[in-house]
Amino acid sequence: MTVGALHHVEVWVPDLGAAMHSWGWLNHLAFHAGPPAAVDRLVEQAPAYGWELLFPDRHPYAGGAGTYAAYLADGQGYEVELVASDGTVPGPSA
């Protein structure tokens, strides 16, 4: 997998108003971010570009013990998930 990989997203919505009920909660894109250290670097740099860390009290395991990831949001409400994807995900400390 390539770091930063997202091939494409295509959503056909014939009636946006009607689709808001079911599509309104699908609110982010997720990217392969490389090893955990790369995720950490991106989290450190994100505020300079207008992104804020979501769930800081559970970071980097907000997605569960087996997922090392950062969940970020910008001032417009866009969210991204940066997932460590190299297979060396450390576990949460005890």
Short mmCIF file of N, CA, C and O in Angstrom, two decimals:
data_model
loop_
_atom_site.label_atom_id
_atom_site.label_comp_id
_atom_site.label_asym_id
_atom_site.label_seq_id
_atom_site.Cartn_x
_atom_site.Cartn_y
_atom_site.Cartn_z
N MET A 1 0.84 -1.18 0.00
CA MET A 1 0.00 0.00 0.00
C MET A 1 0.88 1.24 0.00
O MET A 1 1.90 1.28 0.67
N THR A 2 0.47 2.25 -0.71
CA THR A 2 1.21 3.48 -0.82
C THR A 2 0.76 4.45 0.26
O THR A 2 -0.43 4.65 0.48
N VAL A 3 1.74 5.09 0.93
CA VAL A 3 1.42 6.09 1.95
C VAL A 3 0.60 7.19 1.32
O VAL A 3 0.90 7.67 0.23
N GLY A 4 -0.45 7.59 2.00
CA GLY A 4 -1.34 8.63 1.50
C GLY A 4 -2.32 8.14 0.46
O GLY A 4 -3.04 8.93 -0.14
N ALA A 5 -2.37 6.83 0.26
CA ALA A 5 -3.18 6.28 -0.82
C ALA A 5 -4.67 6.44 -0.58
O ALA A 5 -5.19 6.10 0.44
N LEU A 6 -5.32 6.98 -1.55
CA LEU A 6 -6.76 7.00 -1.67
C LEU A 6 -6.99 7.07 -3.16
O LEU A 6 -6.62 8.04 -3.80
N HIS A 7 -7.54 6.03 -3.71
CA HIS A 7 -7.68 5.98 -5.16
C HIS A 7 -8.67 7.02 -5.66
O HIS A 7 -8.34 7.88 -6.44
N HIS A 8 -9.91 6.92 -5.22
CA HIS A 8 -10.91 7.93 -5.52
C HIS A 8 -12.16 7.68 -4.70
O HIS A 8 -12.34 6.61 -4.15
N VAL A 9 -12.97 8.71 -4.62
CA VAL A 9 -14.26 8.61 -3.94
C VAL A 9 -15.29 9.15 -4.91
O VAL A 9 -15.13 10.24 -5.47
N GLU A 10 -16.32 8.38 -5.13
CA GLU A 10 -17.39 8.82 -6.03
C GLU A 10 -18.71 8.47 -5.38
O GLU A 10 -18.97 7.32 -5.06
N VAL A 11 -19.53 9.47 -5.16
CA VAL A 11 -20.83 9.27 -4.54
C VAL A 11 -21.87 9.93 -5.44
O VAL A 11 -21.82 11.13 -5.69
N TRP A 12 -22.79 9.13 -5.93
CA TRP A 12 -23.87 9.64 -6.77
C TRP A 12 -25.07 9.90 -5.88
O TRP A 12 -25.58 8.98 -5.23
N VAL A 13 -25.53 11.13 -5.82
CA VAL A 13 -26.65 11.49 -4.96
C VAL A 13 -27.68 12.25 -5.80
O VAL A 13 -27.51 13.43 -6.08
N PRO A 14 -28.75 11.57 -6.22
CA PRO A 14 -29.75 12.23 -7.05
C PRO A 14 -30.57 13.27 -6.29
O PRO A 14 -31.04 14.24 -6.87
N ASP A 15 -30.73 13.10 -4.98
CA ASP A 15 -31.51 14.03 -4.17
C ASP A 15 -30.77 14.21 -2.84
O ASP A 15 -30.94 13.42 -1.92
N LEU A 16 -29.94 15.26 -2.76
CA LEU A 16 -29.10 15.47 -1.58
C LEU A 16 -29.93 15.59 -0.30
O LEU A 16 -29.57 15.02 0.73
N GLY A 17 -31.03 16.31 -0.36
CA GLY A 17 -31.87 16.45 0.82
C GLY A 17 -32.35 15.11 1.36
O GLY A 17 -32.30 14.86 2.56
N ALA A 18 -32.78 14.23 0.48
CA ALA A 18 -33.25 12.91 0.89
C ALA A 18 -32.10 12.03 1.38
O ALA A 18 -32.27 11.19 2.25
N ALA A 19 -30.92 12.24 0.81
CA ALA A 19 -29.76 11.41 1.16
C ALA A 19 -29.12 11.81 2.49
O ALA A 19 -28.37 11.04 3.06
N MET A 20 -29.38 13.01 2.98
CA MET A 20 -28.74 13.48 4.21
C MET A 20 -28.98 12.55 5.39
O MET A 20 -28.10 12.37 6.22
N HIS A 21 -30.14 11.95 5.46
CA HIS A 21 -30.44 11.05 6.58
C HIS A 21 -29.47 9.87 6.62
O HIS A 21 -28.92 9.55 7.67
N SER A 22 -29.24 9.23 5.49
CA SER A 22 -28.39 8.05 5.48
C SER A 22 -26.91 8.36 5.25
O SER A 22 -26.04 7.65 5.72
N TRP A 23 -26.60 9.45 4.51
CA TRP A 23 -25.21 9.76 4.19
C TRP A 23 -24.60 10.77 5.15
O TRP A 23 -23.38 10.96 5.16
N GLY A 24 -25.40 11.45 5.95
CA GLY A 24 -24.89 12.48 6.84
C GLY A 24 -23.87 11.99 7.85
O GLY A 24 -22.98 12.73 8.27
N TRP A 25 -23.93 10.73 8.25
CA TRP A 25 -23.00 10.23 9.25
C TRP A 25 -21.74 9.65 8.58
O TRP A 25 -20.80 9.32 9.33
N LEU A 26 -21.67 9.50 7.25
CA LEU A 26 -20.42 9.06 6.61
C LEU A 26 -19.59 10.29 6.33
O LEU A 26 -19.65 10.88 5.27
N ASN A 27 -18.78 10.75 7.33
CA ASN A 27 -18.26 12.11 7.30
C ASN A 27 -16.75 12.23 7.21
O ASN A 27 -16.21 13.27 7.53
N HIS A 28 -16.02 11.20 6.80
CA HIS A 28 -14.57 11.36 6.72
C HIS A 28 -13.96 10.45 5.68
O HIS A 28 -14.59 9.53 5.19
N LEU A 29 -12.72 10.77 5.35
CA LEU A 29 -11.91 9.93 4.47
C LEU A 29 -10.78 9.37 5.32
O LEU A 29 -10.29 10.02 6.23
N ALA A 30 -10.35 8.16 5.00
CA ALA A 30 -9.25 7.54 5.73
C ALA A 30 -8.09 7.28 4.76
O ALA A 30 -8.31 6.85 3.63
N PHE A 31 -6.88 7.57 5.23
CA PHE A 31 -5.68 7.43 4.42
C PHE A 31 -4.68 6.51 5.09
O PHE A 31 -4.55 6.52 6.31
N HIS A 32 -3.95 5.75 4.29
CA HIS A 32 -2.79 5.01 4.79
C HIS A 32 -1.72 6.05 5.07
O HIS A 32 -1.38 6.84 4.20
N ALA A 33 -1.18 6.07 6.28
CA ALA A 33 -0.23 7.12 6.66
C ALA A 33 1.18 6.61 6.91
O ALA A 33 2.04 7.37 7.33
N GLY A 34 1.43 5.33 6.71
CA GLY A 34 2.77 4.79 6.97
C GLY A 34 2.89 4.31 8.39
O GLY A 34 1.90 4.00 9.05
N PRO A 35 4.11 4.27 8.91
CA PRO A 35 4.32 3.76 10.26
C PRO A 35 3.78 4.71 11.34
O PRO A 35 3.50 5.88 11.05
N PRO A 36 3.63 4.23 12.56
CA PRO A 36 3.12 5.07 13.64
C PRO A 36 3.88 6.39 13.79
O PRO A 36 3.26 7.43 14.05
N ALA A 37 5.19 6.38 13.58
CA ALA A 37 5.96 7.63 13.70
C ALA A 37 5.51 8.66 12.67
O ALA A 37 5.52 9.86 12.94
N ALA A 38 5.09 8.22 11.50
CA ALA A 38 4.60 9.14 10.47
C ALA A 38 3.26 9.74 10.90
O ALA A 38 3.01 10.93 10.69
N VAL A 39 2.41 8.92 11.49
CA VAL A 39 1.14 9.43 12.01
C VAL A 39 1.42 10.50 13.06
O VAL A 39 0.81 11.57 13.06
N ASP A 40 2.36 10.22 13.96
CA ASP A 40 2.71 11.17 15.01
C ASP A 40 3.21 12.49 14.43
O ASP A 40 2.85 13.57 14.91
N ARG A 41 4.06 12.42 13.39
CA ARG A 41 4.56 13.65 12.76
C ARG A 41 3.43 14.46 12.14
O ARG A 41 3.39 15.69 12.26
N LEU A 42 2.49 13.78 11.48
CA LEU A 42 1.36 14.48 10.88
C LEU A 42 0.49 15.15 11.94
O LEU A 42 0.01 16.27 11.75
N VAL A 43 0.29 14.49 13.07
CA VAL A 43 -0.49 15.07 14.17
C VAL A 43 0.20 16.33 14.69
O VAL A 43 -0.45 17.34 14.97
N GLU A 44 1.52 16.29 14.81
CA GLU A 44 2.28 17.45 15.28
C GLU A 44 2.16 18.63 14.31
O GLU A 44 2.08 19.78 14.73
N GLN A 45 2.15 18.36 13.02
CA GLN A 45 2.12 19.40 12.01
C GLN A 45 0.72 19.90 11.69
O GLN A 45 0.54 21.01 11.17
N ALA A 46 -0.30 19.11 11.97
CA ALA A 46 -1.68 19.41 11.57
C ALA A 46 -2.20 20.76 12.03
O ALA A 46 -2.85 21.46 11.24
N PRO A 47 -1.98 21.18 13.28
CA PRO A 47 -2.54 22.47 13.71
C PRO A 47 -2.07 23.66 12.86
O PRO A 47 -2.83 24.60 12.66
N ALA A 48 -0.86 23.61 12.35
CA ALA A 48 -0.35 24.70 11.52
C ALA A 48 -1.14 24.84 10.22
O ALA A 48 -1.09 25.88 9.56
N TYR A 49 -1.87 23.80 9.86
CA TYR A 49 -2.66 23.80 8.63
C TYR A 49 -4.16 23.83 8.89
O TYR A 49 -4.96 23.57 7.99
N GLY A 50 -4.54 24.11 10.14
CA GLY A 50 -5.96 24.25 10.47
C GLY A 50 -6.67 22.98 10.91
O GLY A 50 -7.89 22.96 10.96
N TRP A 51 -5.93 21.94 11.21
CA TRP A 51 -6.54 20.67 11.65
C TRP A 51 -6.37 20.49 13.15
O TRP A 51 -5.35 20.82 13.72
N GLU A 52 -7.40 19.95 13.77
CA GLU A 52 -7.41 19.71 15.21
C GLU A 52 -7.59 18.23 15.48
O GLU A 52 -8.38 17.55 14.82
N LEU A 53 -6.87 17.72 16.47
CA LEU A 53 -6.95 16.32 16.84
C LEU A 53 -8.28 16.05 17.56
O LEU A 53 -8.62 16.73 18.53
N LEU A 54 -9.03 15.08 17.06
CA LEU A 54 -10.25 14.64 17.72
C LEU A 54 -9.90 13.55 18.73
O LEU A 54 -8.93 12.81 18.55
N PHE A 55 -10.67 13.40 19.75
CA PHE A 55 -10.50 12.36 20.77
C PHE A 55 -9.08 12.34 21.36
O PHE A 55 -8.46 11.28 21.46
N PRO A 56 -8.54 13.50 21.76
CA PRO A 56 -7.15 13.52 22.25
C PRO A 56 -6.93 12.64 23.48
O PRO A 56 -5.83 12.12 23.68
N ASP A 57 -7.98 12.41 24.26
CA ASP A 57 -7.85 11.57 25.44
C ASP A 57 -7.69 10.09 25.09
O ASP A 57 -7.24 9.30 25.91
N ARG A 58 -8.04 9.71 23.85
CA ARG A 58 -7.92 8.32 23.43
C ARG A 58 -6.89 8.13 22.31
O ARG A 58 -6.70 7.02 21.83
N HIS A 59 -6.25 9.21 21.89
CA HIS A 59 -5.28 9.16 20.80
C HIS A 59 -4.03 8.38 21.24
O HIS A 59 -3.57 8.57 22.35
N PRO A 60 -3.47 7.53 20.45
CA PRO A 60 -3.76 7.18 19.07
C PRO A 60 -4.60 5.91 18.91
O PRO A 60 -4.62 5.32 17.84
N TYR A 61 -5.30 5.51 19.98
CA TYR A 61 -6.08 4.26 19.93
C TYR A 61 -7.58 4.50 19.97
O TYR A 61 -8.33 3.65 20.43
N ALA A 62 -8.04 5.65 19.46
CA ALA A 62 -9.48 5.95 19.46
C ALA A 62 -10.27 4.95 18.63
O ALA A 62 -11.45 4.72 18.88
N GLY A 63 -9.62 4.32 17.67
CA GLY A 63 -10.28 3.31 16.84
C GLY A 63 -10.23 1.91 17.42
O GLY A 63 -10.70 0.97 16.81
N GLY A 64 -9.64 1.77 18.60
CA GLY A 64 -9.51 0.47 19.25
C GLY A 64 -8.06 0.10 19.45
O GLY A 64 -7.16 0.70 18.85
N ALA A 65 -7.82 -0.88 20.29
CA ALA A 65 -6.46 -1.27 20.66
C ALA A 65 -5.61 -1.73 19.48
O ALA A 65 -4.41 -1.58 19.50
N GLY A 66 -6.22 -2.25 18.43
CA GLY A 66 -5.46 -2.75 17.29
C GLY A 66 -5.25 -1.73 16.18
O GLY A 66 -4.70 -2.05 15.14
N THR A 67 -5.71 -0.49 16.39
CA THR A 67 -5.62 0.52 15.35
C THR A 67 -4.88 1.74 15.87
O THR A 67 -5.34 2.41 16.80
N TYR A 68 -3.73 2.03 15.29
CA TYR A 68 -2.96 3.23 15.61
C TYR A 68 -3.32 4.26 14.56
O TYR A 68 -2.98 4.10 13.38
N ALA A 69 -4.05 5.30 14.96
CA ALA A 69 -4.56 6.26 13.99
C ALA A 69 -4.76 7.62 14.63
O ALA A 69 -4.86 7.74 15.85
N ALA A 70 -4.82 8.62 13.78
CA ALA A 70 -5.16 9.98 14.21
C ALA A 70 -6.46 10.37 13.52
O ALA A 70 -6.66 10.09 12.33
N TYR A 71 -7.34 10.99 14.26
CA TYR A 71 -8.60 11.48 13.74
C TYR A 71 -8.53 13.00 13.84
O TYR A 71 -8.40 13.55 14.94
N LEU A 72 -8.59 13.67 12.69
CA LEU A 72 -8.43 15.12 12.64
C LEU A 72 -9.66 15.77 12.01
O LEU A 72 -10.32 15.18 11.15
N ALA A 73 -9.95 17.01 12.42
CA ALA A 73 -11.04 17.78 11.83
C ALA A 73 -10.55 19.20 11.58
O ALA A 73 -9.71 19.71 12.31
N ASP A 74 -11.11 19.82 10.54
CA ASP A 74 -10.78 21.21 10.28
C ASP A 74 -11.96 22.10 10.65
O ASP A 74 -13.01 21.61 11.08
N GLY A 75 -11.81 23.39 10.51
CA GLY A 75 -12.84 24.34 10.89
C GLY A 75 -14.10 24.27 10.06
O GLY A 75 -15.14 24.80 10.45
N GLN A 76 -14.05 23.59 8.91
CA GLN A 76 -15.21 23.44 8.06
C GLN A 76 -16.01 22.18 8.37
O GLN A 76 -17.03 21.91 7.76
N GLY A 77 -15.49 21.36 9.31
CA GLY A 77 -16.17 20.12 9.67
C GLY A 77 -15.70 18.91 8.90
O GLY A 77 -16.23 17.81 9.08
N TYR A 78 -14.70 19.08 8.03
CA TYR A 78 -14.16 17.92 7.32
C TYR A 78 -13.30 17.11 8.29
O TYR A 78 -12.61 17.67 9.14
N GLU A 79 -13.35 15.80 8.14
CA GLU A 79 -12.57 14.92 9.00
C GLU A 79 -11.73 13.98 8.16
O GLU A 79 -12.15 13.54 7.08
N VAL A 80 -10.54 13.67 8.66
CA VAL A 80 -9.68 12.67 8.05
C VAL A 80 -9.19 11.73 9.12
O VAL A 80 -9.05 12.10 10.28
N GLU A 81 -8.96 10.52 8.72
CA GLU A 81 -8.40 9.48 9.59
C GLU A 81 -7.07 9.08 8.97
O GLU A 81 -7.00 8.74 7.79
N LEU A 82 -6.01 9.15 9.74
CA LEU A 82 -4.68 8.78 9.28
C LEU A 82 -4.28 7.50 10.00
O LEU A 82 -4.05 7.50 11.20
N VAL A 83 -4.24 6.41 9.27
CA VAL A 83 -4.06 5.09 9.86
C VAL A 83 -2.64 4.59 9.63
O VAL A 83 -2.16 4.58 8.50
N ALA A 84 -1.99 4.16 10.71
CA ALA A 84 -0.68 3.52 10.58
C ALA A 84 -0.90 2.20 9.86
O ALA A 84 -1.74 1.40 10.25
N SER A 85 -0.15 2.00 8.78
CA SER A 85 -0.47 0.85 7.93
C SER A 85 0.72 -0.02 7.58
O SER A 85 0.71 -0.70 6.58
N ASP A 86 1.74 -0.01 8.43
CA ASP A 86 2.90 -0.82 8.07
C ASP A 86 2.96 -2.16 8.79
O ASP A 86 3.93 -2.88 8.68
N GLY A 87 1.94 -2.47 9.57
CA GLY A 87 1.90 -3.76 10.26
C GLY A 87 2.65 -3.81 11.58
O GLY A 87 2.73 -4.85 12.20
N THR A 88 3.20 -2.68 12.04
CA THR A 88 3.92 -2.66 13.31
C THR A 88 3.20 -1.78 14.32
O THR A 88 3.79 -0.92 14.92
N VAL A 89 1.92 -1.99 14.44
CA VAL A 89 1.12 -1.17 15.34
C VAL A 89 1.41 -1.54 16.77
O VAL A 89 1.17 -2.68 17.19
N PRO A 90 1.96 -0.59 17.56
CA PRO A 90 2.22 -0.89 18.97
C PRO A 90 0.91 -0.92 19.74
O PRO A 90 -0.06 -0.26 19.36
N GLY A 91 0.86 -1.67 20.81
CA GLY A 91 -0.33 -1.72 21.64
C GLY A 91 -0.34 -0.56 22.62
O GLY A 91 0.69 0.05 22.87
N PRO A 92 -1.52 -0.24 23.18
CA PRO A 92 -1.59 0.83 24.18
C PRO A 92 -0.81 0.43 25.43
O PRO A 92 -0.74 -0.74 25.78
N SER A 93 -0.22 1.43 26.07
CA SER A 93 0.55 1.11 27.29
C SER A 93 -0.42 0.85 28.44
O SER A 93 -1.51 1.37 28.49
N ALA A 94 0.03 0.03 29.35
CA ALA A 94 -0.81 -0.37 30.47
C ALA A 94 -0.90 0.71 31.51
O ALA A 94 -0.12 1.56 31.62
#
